Tab-separated table of C-alpha atoms in Angstrom:
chain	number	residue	atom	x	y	z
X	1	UNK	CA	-32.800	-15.329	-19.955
X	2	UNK	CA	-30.268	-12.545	-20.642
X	3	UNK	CA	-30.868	-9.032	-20.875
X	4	UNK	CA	-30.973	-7.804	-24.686
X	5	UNK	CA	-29.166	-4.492	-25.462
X	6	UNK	CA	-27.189	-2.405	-23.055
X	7	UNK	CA	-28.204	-1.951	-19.360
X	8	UNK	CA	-27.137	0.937	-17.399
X	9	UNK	CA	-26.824	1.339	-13.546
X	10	UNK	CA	-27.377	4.504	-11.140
X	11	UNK	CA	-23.728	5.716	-11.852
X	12	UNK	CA	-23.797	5.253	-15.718
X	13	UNK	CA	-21.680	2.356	-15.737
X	14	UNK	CA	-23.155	-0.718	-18.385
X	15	UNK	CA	-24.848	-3.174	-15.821
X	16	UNK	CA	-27.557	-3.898	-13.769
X	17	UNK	CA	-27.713	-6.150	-10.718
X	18	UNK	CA	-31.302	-6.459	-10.903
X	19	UNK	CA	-31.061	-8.140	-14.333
X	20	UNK	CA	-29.344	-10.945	-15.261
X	21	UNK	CA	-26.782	-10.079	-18.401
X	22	UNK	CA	-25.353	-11.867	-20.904
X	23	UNK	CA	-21.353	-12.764	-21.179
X	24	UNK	CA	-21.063	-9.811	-23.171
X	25	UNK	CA	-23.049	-7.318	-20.857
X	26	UNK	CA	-20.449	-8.483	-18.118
X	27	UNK	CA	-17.234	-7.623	-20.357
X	28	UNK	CA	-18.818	-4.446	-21.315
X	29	UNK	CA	-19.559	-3.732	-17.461
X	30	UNK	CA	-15.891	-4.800	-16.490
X	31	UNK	CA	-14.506	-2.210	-19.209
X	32	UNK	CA	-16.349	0.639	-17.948
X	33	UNK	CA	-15.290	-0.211	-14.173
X	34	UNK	CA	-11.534	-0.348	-15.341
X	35	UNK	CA	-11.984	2.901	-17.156
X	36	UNK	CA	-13.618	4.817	-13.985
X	37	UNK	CA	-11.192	3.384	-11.532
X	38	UNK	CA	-8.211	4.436	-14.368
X	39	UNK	CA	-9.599	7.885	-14.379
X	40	UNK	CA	-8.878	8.362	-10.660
X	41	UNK	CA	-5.605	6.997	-10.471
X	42	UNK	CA	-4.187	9.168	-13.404
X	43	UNK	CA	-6.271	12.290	-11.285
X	44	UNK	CA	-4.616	11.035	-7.866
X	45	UNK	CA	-0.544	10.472	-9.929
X	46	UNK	CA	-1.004	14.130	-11.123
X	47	UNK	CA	-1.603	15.304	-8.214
X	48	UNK	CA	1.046	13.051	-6.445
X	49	UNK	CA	3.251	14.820	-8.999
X	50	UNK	CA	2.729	18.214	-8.026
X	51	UNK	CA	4.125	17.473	-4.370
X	52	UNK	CA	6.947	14.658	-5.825
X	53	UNK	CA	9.225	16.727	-3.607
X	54	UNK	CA	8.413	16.476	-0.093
X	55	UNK	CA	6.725	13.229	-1.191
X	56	UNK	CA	9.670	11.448	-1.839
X	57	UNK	CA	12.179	13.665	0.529
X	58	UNK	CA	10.074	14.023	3.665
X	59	UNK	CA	7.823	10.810	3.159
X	60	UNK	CA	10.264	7.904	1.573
X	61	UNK	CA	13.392	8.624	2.336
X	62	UNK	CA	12.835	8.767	6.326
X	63	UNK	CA	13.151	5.236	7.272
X	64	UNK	CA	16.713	5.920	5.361
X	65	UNK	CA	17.200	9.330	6.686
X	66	UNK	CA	16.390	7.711	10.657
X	67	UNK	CA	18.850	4.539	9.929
X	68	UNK	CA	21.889	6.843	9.005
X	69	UNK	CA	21.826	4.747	5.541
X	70	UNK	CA	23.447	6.737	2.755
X	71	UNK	CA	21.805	6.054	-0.964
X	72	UNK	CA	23.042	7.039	-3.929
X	73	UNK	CA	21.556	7.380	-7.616
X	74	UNK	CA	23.843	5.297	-10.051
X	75	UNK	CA	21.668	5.628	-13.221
X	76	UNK	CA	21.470	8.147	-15.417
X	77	UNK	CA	17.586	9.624	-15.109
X	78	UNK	CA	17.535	7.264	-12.248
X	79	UNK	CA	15.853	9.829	-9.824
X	80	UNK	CA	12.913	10.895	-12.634
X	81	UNK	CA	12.233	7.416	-13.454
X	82	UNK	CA	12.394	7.123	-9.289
X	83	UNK	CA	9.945	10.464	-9.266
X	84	UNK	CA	7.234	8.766	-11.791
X	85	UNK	CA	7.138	5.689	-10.527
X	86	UNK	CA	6.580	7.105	-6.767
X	87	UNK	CA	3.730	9.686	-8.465
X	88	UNK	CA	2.147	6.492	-10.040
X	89	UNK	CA	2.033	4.142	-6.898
X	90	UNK	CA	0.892	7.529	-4.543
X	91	UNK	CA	-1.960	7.657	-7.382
X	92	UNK	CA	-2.635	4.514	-7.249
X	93	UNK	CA	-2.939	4.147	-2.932
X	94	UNK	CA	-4.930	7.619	-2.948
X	95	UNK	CA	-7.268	6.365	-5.581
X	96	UNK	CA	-7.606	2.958	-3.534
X	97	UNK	CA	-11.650	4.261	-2.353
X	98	UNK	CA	-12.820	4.604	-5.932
X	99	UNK	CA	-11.127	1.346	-6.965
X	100	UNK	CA	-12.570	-1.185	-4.003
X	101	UNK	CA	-15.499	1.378	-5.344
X	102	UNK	CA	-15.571	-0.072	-8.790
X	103	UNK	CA	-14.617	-3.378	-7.720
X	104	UNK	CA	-17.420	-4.360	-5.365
X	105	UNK	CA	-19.667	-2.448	-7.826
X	106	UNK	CA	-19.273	-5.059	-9.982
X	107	UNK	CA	-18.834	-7.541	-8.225
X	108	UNK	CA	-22.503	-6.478	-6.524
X	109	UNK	CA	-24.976	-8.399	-8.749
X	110	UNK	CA	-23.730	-11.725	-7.017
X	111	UNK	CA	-24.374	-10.450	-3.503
X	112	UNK	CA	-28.111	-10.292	-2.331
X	113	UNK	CA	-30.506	-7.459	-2.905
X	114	UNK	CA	-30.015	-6.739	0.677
X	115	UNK	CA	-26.309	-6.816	0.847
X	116	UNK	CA	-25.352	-4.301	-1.657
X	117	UNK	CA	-26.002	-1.769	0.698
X	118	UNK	CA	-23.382	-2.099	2.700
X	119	UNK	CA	-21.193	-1.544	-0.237
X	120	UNK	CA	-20.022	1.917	0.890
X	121	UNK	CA	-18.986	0.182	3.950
X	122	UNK	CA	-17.505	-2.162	2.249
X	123	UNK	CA	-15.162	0.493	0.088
X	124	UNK	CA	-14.674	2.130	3.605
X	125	UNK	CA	-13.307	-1.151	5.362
X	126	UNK	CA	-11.174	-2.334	2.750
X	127	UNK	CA	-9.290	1.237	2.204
X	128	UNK	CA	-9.186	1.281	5.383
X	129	UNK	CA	-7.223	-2.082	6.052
X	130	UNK	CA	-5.074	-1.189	3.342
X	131	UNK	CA	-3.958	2.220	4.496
X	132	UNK	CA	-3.308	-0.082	7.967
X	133	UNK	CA	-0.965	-2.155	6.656
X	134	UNK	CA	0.604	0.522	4.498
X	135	UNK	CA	1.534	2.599	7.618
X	136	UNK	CA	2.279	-0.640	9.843
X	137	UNK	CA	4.823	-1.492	7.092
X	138	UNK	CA	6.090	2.411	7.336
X	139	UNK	CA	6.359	2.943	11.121
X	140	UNK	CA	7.269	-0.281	12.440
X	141	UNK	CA	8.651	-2.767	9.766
X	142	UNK	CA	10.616	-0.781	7.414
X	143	UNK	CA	12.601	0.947	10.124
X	144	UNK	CA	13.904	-2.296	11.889
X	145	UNK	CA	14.787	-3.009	8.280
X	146	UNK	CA	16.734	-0.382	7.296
X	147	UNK	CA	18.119	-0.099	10.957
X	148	UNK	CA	19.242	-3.868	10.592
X	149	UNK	CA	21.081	-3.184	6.774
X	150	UNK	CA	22.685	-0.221	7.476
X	151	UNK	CA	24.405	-1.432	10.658
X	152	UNK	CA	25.010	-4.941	9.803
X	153	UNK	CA	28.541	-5.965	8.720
X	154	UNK	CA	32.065	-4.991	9.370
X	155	UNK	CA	33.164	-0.981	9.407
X	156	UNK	CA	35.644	-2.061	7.142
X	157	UNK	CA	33.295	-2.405	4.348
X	158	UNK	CA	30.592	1.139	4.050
X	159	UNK	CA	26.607	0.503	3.738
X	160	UNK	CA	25.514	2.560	0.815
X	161	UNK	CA	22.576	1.858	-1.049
X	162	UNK	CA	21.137	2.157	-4.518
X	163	UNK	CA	18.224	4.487	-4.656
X	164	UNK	CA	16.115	2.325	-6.997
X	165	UNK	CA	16.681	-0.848	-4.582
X	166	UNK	CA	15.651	1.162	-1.936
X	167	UNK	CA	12.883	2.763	-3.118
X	168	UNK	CA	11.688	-0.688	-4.575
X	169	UNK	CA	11.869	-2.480	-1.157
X	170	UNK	CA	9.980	0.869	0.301
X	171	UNK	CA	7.033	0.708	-2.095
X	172	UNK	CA	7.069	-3.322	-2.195
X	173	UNK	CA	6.786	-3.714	1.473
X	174	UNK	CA	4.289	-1.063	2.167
X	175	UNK	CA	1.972	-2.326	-0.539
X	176	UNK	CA	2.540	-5.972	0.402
X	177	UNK	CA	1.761	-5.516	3.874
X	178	UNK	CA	-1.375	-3.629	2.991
X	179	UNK	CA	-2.267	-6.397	0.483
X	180	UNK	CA	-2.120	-8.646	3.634
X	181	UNK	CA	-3.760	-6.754	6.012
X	182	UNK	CA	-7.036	-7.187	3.521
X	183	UNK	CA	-7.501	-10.763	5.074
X	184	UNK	CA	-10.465	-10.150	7.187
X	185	UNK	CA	-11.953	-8.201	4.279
X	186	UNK	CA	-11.281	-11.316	1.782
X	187	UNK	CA	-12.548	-13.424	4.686
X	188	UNK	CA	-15.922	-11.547	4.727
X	189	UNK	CA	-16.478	-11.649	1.078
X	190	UNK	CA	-15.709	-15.388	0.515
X	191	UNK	CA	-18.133	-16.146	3.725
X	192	UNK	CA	-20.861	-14.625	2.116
X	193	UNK	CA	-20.171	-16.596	-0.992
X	194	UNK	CA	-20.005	-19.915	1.016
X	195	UNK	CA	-16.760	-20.691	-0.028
X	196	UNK	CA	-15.327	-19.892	3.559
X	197	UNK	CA	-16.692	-21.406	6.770
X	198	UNK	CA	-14.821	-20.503	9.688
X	199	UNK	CA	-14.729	-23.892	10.543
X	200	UNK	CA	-12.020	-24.686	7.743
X	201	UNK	CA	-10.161	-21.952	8.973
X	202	UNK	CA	-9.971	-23.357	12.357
X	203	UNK	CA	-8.610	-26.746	11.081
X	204	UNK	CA	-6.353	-25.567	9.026
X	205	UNK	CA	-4.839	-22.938	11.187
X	206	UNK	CA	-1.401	-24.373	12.460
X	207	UNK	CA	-1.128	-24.637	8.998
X	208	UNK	CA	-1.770	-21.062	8.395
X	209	UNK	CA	0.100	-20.111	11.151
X	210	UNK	CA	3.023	-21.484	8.916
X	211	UNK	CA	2.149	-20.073	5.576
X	212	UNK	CA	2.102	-16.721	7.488
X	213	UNK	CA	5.565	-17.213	9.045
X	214	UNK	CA	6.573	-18.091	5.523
X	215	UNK	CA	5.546	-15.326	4.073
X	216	UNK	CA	6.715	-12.267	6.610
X	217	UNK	CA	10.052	-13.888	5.895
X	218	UNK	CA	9.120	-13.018	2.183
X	219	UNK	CA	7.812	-9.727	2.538
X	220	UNK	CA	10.936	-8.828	4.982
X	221	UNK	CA	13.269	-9.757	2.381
X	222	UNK	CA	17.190	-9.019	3.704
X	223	UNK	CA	15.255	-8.323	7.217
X	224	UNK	CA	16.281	-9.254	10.954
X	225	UNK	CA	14.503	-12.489	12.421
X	226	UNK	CA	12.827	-9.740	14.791
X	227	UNK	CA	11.184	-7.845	11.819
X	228	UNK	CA	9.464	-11.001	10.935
X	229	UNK	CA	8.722	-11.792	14.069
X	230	UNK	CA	6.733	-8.485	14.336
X	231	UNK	CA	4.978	-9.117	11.080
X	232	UNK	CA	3.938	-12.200	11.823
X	233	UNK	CA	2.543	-11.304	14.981
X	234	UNK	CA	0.034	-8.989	13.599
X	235	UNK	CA	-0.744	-11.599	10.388
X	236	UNK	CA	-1.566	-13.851	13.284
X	237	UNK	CA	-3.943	-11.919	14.994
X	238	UNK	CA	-5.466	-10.871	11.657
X	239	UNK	CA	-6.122	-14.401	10.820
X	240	UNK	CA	-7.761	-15.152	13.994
X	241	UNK	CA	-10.321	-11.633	13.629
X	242	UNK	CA	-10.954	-13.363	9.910
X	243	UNK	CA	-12.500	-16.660	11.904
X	244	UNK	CA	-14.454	-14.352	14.322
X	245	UNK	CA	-15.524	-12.106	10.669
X	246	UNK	CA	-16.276	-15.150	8.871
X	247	UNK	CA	-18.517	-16.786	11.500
X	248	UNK	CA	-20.501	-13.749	11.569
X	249	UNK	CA	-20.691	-13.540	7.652
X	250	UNK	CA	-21.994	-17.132	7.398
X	251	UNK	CA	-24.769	-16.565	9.920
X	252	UNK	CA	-26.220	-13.695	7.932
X	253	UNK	CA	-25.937	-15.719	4.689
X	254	UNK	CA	-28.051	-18.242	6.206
């Protein structure tokens, strides 16, 4: 039977994993849990704002700077819309903690008594992938990239990009790549649910291995066959850590 009235956790939020709630405790729980993990990431984009400077000068416009690519603003306010939407995606990566936070938090009360404990680890691990493939993207991916578009084409015709196309396949491919590089993470968590086996994943892994060279072609978009190549590479090896992570999930749900 459902819980009657409002049920509060240790941090405050409505919800209690001990008790079983009603449709509406849920939706009250979810609101809450959007609310906190809001809070942070308009903390984290003020912040962000305060150093939009070397942010955007010494961080994202490297890959450019390294490639010898010349960009160019063409709209006007082009460069503050460019400066708020970089303060609002730097809030939102350096508030990643307290959103996996928030998310496993309520996501808890379907795990076992015993399992919610490793929720900090949890929050640690997943960040932690993210950031991964955030700086994989940075370091290795995006300069092939821009390396590739600057310097392909004849020198009759000059190479000069729009800022706001640049800075959307900067922030698209970073985020993308650590979006991907969450797989063993998502491989854990459906494991425990017993929606995963690792031996599914073993079947169906040439046909993985295709989905995967599929989509580096997607998140290189305009990229050399060699940037995929080096995308895929890692997505590979990911995927094959996700059947050794989701073999050792399903023996401690047993």
């Amino acid at each position: 039977m459902a819980a009657e009235g409002k049920v509060f956790d240790n941090d405050g939020a409505p919800g209690n994993a001990d008790i079983e709630m009603s449709f509406l405790d849920h939706v009250e729980e979810l609101r809450w849990r959007i609310i906190y993990a809001l809070i942070g990431v308009i903390i984290f984009t003020i912040a962000a704002w305060i150093f939009i400077d070397p942010l955007v000068e010494i961080v994202l416009l490297k890959p450019a700077r390294d490639a010898n690519a010349s960009l160019q603003n063409l709209r006007p306010f082009g460069q503050l819309f460019l400066y708020v939407q970089v303060a609002i995606v730097v809030g939102i990566i350096a508030s990643l903690p307290n959103i996996f936070y928030q998310l496993w938090k309520f996501i808890s009360p379907a795990l076992k008594k015993q399992e919610r404990k490793y929720i900090l680890w949890i929050v640690f691990f997943s960040t932690f992938c993210f950031l991964v493939g955030i700086a994989f993207a940075y370091f290795v991916m995006l300069p092939l990239a821009m390396k590739f578009a600057s310097q392909f084409g004849t020198a009759e015709i000059s190479n000069e990009f729009a800022i706001d196309e640049y800075m959307s396949i900067i922030i698209s491919v970073m985020l993308a790549a650590g979006v991907v590089f969450e797989l063993p993470m998502i491989s854990f968590f459906l494991s425990k649910l017993g929606i995963l086996t690792p031996a599914f994943m073993r079947k169906y892994r040439r046909h993985s291995i295709v989905i995967i060279l599929v989509l580096s072609a997607f998140l290189t978009p305009g990229a050399d066959p060699v940037s995929q190549i080096i995308l895929a590479v890692p997505l590979v090896l990911l995927y094959e850590i996700s059947i050794f992570i989701s073999k050792i999930s399903s023996k401690k749900s047993v």
